[in-house]
Coordinates of N, CA and C in Angstrom, one line a residue:
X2 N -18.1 -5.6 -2.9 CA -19.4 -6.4 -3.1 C -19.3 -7.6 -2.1
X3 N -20.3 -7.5 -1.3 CA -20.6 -8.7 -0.5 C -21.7 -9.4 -0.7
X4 N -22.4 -9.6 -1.2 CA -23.4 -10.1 -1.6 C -23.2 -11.7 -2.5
X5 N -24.0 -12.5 -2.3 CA -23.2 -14.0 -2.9 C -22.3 -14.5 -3.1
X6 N -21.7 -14.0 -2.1 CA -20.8 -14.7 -1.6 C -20.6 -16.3 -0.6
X7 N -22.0 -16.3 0.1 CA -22.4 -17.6 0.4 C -21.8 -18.0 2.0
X8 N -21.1 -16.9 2.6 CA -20.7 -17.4 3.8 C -21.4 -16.3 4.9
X9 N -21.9 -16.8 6.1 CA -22.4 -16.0 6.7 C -21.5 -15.7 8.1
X10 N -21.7 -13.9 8.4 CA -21.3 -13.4 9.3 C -21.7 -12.7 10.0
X11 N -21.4 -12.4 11.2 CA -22.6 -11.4 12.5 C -21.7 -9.9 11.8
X12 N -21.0 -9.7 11.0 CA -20.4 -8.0 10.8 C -20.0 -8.7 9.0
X13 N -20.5 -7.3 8.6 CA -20.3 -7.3 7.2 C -18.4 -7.7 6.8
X14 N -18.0 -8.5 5.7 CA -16.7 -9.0 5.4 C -16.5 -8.4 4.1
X15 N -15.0 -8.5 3.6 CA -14.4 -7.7 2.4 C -13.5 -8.1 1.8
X16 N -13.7 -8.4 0.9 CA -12.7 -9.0 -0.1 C -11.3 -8.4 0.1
X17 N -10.2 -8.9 0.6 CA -9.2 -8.6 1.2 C -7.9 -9.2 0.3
X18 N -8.2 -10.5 -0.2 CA -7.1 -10.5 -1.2 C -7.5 -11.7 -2.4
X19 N -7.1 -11.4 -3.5 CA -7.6 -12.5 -5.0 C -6.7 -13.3 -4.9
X20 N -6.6 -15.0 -5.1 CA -6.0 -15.7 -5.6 C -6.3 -16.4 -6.8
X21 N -6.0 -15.7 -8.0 CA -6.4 -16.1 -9.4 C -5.7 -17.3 -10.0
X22 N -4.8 -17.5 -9.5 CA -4.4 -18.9 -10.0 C -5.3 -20.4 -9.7
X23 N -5.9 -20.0 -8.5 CA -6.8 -20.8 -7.6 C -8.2 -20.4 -7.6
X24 N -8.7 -19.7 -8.6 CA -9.7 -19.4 -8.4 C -10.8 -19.2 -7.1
X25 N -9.7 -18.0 -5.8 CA -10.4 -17.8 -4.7 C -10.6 -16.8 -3.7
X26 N -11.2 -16.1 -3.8 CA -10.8 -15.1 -2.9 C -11.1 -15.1 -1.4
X27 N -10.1 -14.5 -0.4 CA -9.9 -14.0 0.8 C -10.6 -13.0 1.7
X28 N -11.6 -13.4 2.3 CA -12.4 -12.2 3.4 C -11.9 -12.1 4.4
X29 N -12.0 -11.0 5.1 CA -11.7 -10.5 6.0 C -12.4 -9.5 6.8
X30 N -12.6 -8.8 7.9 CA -13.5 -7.6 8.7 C -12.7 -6.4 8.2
X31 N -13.7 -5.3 8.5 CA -13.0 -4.1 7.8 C -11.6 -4.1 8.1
X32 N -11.2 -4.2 9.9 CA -9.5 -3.8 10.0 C -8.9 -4.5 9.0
X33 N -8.8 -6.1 9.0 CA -7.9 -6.7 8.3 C -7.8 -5.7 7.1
X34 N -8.0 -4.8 6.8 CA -7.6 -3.9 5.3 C -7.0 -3.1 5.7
X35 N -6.6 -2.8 7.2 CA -5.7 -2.0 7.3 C -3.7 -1.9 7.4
X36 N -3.3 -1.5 6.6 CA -2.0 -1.8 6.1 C -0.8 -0.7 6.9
X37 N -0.2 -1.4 7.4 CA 1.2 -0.8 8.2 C 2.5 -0.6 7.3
X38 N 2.7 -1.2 5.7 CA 3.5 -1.1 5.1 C 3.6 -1.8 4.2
X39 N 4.5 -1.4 3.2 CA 3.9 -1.7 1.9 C 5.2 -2.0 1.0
X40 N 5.5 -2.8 0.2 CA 6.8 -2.5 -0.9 C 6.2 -2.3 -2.3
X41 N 6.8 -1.0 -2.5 CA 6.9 -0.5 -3.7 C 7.8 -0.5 -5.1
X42 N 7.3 -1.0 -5.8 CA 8.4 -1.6 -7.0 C 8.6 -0.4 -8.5
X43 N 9.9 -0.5 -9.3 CA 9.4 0.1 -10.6 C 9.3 1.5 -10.2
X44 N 10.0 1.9 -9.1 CA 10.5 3.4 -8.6 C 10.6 4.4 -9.5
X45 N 10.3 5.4 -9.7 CA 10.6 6.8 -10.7 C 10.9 7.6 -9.6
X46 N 12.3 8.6 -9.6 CA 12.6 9.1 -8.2 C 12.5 10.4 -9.1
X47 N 11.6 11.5 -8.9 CA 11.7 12.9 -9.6 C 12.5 14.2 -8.7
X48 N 12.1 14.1 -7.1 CA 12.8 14.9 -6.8 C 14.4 14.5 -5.9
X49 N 14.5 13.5 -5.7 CA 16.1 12.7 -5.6 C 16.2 11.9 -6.4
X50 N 17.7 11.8 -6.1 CA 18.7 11.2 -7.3 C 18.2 10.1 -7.4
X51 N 18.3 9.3 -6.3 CA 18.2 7.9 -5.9 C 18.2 7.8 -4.2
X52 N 17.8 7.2 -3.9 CA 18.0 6.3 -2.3 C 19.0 5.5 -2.1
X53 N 20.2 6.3 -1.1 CA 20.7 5.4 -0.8 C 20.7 4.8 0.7
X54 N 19.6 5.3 1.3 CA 19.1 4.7 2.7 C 18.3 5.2 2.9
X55 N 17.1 5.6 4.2 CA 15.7 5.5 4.7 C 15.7 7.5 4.9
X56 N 14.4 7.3 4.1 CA 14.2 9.1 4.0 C 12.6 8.9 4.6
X57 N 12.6 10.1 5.2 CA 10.9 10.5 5.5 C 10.9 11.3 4.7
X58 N 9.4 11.0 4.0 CA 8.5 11.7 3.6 C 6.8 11.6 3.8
X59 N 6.2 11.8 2.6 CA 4.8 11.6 3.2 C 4.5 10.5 1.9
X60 N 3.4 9.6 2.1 CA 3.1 9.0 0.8 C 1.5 8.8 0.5
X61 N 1.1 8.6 0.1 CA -0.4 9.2 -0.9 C -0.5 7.7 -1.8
X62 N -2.2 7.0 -1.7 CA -2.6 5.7 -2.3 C -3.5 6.0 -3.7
X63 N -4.0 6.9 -3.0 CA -5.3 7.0 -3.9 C -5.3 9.0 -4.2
X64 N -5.9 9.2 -5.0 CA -5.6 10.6 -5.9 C -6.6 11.3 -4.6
X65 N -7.5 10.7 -3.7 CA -8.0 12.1 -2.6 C -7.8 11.1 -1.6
X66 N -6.3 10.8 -1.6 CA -6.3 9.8 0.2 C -5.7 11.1 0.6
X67 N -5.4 11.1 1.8 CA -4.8 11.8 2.7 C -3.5 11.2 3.0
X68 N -2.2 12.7 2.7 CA -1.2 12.1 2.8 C -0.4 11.5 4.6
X69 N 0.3 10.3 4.6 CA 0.4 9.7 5.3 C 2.0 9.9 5.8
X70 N 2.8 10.5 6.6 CA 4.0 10.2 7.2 C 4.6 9.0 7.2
X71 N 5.4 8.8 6.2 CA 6.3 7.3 6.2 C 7.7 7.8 5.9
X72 N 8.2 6.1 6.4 CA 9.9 6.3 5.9 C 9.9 5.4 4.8
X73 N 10.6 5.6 4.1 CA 11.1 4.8 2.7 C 12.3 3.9 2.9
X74 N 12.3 3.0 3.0 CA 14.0 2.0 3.2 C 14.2 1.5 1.8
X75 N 15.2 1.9 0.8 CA 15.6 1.3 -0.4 C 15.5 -0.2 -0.2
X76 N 15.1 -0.8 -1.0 CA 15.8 -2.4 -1.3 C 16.1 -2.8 -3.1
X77 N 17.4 -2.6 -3.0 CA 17.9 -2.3 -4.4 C 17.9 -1.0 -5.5
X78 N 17.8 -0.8 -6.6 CA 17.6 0.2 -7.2 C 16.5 0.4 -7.3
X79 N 14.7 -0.4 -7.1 CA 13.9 0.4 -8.4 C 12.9 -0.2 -7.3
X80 N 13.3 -0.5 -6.3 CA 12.0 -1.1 -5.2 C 12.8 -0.3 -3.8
X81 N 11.4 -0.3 -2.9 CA 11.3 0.0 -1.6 C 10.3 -0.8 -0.6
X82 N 10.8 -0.5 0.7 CA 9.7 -0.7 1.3 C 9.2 0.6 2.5
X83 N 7.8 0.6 2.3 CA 7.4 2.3 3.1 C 6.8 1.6 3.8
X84 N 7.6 2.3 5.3 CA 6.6 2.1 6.5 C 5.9 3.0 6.8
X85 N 4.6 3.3 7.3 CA 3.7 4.1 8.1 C 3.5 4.4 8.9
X86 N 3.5 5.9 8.9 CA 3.4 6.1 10.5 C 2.3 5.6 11.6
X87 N 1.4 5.8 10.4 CA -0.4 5.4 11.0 C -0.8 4.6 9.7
X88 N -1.8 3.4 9.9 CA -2.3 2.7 9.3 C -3.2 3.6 8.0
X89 N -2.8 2.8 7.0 CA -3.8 3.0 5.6 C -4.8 2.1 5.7
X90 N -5.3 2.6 4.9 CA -7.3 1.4 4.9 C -7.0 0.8 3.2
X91 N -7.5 0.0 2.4 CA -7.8 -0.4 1.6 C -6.7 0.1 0.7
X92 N -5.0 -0.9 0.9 CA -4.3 -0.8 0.0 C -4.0 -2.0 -0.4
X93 N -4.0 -1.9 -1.8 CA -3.9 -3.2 -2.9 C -2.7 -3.3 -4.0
X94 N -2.5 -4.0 -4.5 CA -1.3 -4.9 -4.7 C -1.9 -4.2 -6.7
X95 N -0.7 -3.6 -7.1 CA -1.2 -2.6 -8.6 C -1.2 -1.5 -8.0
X96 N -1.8 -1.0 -7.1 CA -2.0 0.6 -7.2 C -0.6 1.6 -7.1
X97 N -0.6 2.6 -7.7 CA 0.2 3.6 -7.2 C 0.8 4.1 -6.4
X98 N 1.8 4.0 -5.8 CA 2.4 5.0 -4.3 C 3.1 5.9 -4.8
X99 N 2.6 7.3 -4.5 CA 3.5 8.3 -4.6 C 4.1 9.1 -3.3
X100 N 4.9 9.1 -3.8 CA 5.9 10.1 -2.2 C 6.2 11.7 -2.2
X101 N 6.3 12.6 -0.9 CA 5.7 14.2 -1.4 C 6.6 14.2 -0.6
X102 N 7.2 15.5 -0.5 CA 7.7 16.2 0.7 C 7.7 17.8 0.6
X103 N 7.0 18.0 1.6 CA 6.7 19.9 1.7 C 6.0 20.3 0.0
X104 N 4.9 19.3 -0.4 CA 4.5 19.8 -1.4 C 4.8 19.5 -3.0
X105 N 6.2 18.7 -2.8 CA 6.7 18.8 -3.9 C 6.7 17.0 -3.7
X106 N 6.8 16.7 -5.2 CA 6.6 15.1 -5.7 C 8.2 14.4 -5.4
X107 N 8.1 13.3 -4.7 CA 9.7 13.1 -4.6 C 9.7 11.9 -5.5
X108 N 8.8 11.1 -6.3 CA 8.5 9.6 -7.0 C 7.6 9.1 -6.3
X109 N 7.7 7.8 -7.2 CA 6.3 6.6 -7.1 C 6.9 5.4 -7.6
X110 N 6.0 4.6 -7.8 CA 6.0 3.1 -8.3 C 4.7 2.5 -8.3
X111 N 4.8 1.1 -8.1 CA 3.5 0.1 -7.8 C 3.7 -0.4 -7.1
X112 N 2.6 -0.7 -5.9 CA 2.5 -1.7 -5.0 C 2.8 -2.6 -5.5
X113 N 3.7 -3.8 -4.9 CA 3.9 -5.4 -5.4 C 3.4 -6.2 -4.0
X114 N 3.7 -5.3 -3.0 CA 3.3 -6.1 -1.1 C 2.3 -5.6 -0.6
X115 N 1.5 -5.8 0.2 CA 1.4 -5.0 1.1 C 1.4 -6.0 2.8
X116 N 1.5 -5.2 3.5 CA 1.9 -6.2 5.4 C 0.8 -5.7 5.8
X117 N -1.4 -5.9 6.0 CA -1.9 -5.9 6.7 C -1.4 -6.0 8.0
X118 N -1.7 -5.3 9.0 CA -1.8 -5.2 10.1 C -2.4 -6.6 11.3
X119 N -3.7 -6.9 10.4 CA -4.2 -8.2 11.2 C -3.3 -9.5 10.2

């Protein structure tokens, strides 16, 4: 939603990130929404044990995104951080990451990061 928002611009802007403590939110142009990597917290690993260093797989935001070629780097037991091979569009801080390989679920967690690109 852009609309009353109160600020004007020559290219439509998008709420890009909430500061609720401060009652404020952050615009940005469509790219600024595009995300190069992400940390993932609260891990559930279903088809490995655990990570003990950087695996490729594929990883998936949204239930009809298109899965994405990334590497996973552990950071501790129950968090990661996934890089991308190619830019995601519209990933937010709560949602889901799940990780695939050749079809099969390898775990997930929650976004807690994400590293926009702009």
């Amino acid at each position: 939603q852009r609309r009353g928002l109160g600020v004007s611009a020559k290219e439509p802007l998008y709420v890009t990130a909430l500061d609720t403590e401060h009652n404020r939110i952050e615009v940005g142009k469509k790219s600024s929404l595009e995300c190069s990597s992400l940390v993932a917290s609260g891990l559930n690993w279903i088809g490995v044990d655990r990570l003990t260093g950087p695996i490729e797989a594929c990883g998936k935001i949204r239930y009809r995104d298109r899965e994405t070629p990334c590497t996973i780097e552990p950071l501790g037991e129950e968090a990661a951080t996934v890089l991308f091979d190619s830019p995601k569009s519209a990933v937010a801080k709560g949602q889901a990451a799940v990780f695939y390989r050749d079809r099969e679920v390898l775990g997930g967690g929650f976004i807690t990061q994400v590293m926009n690109i702009s």
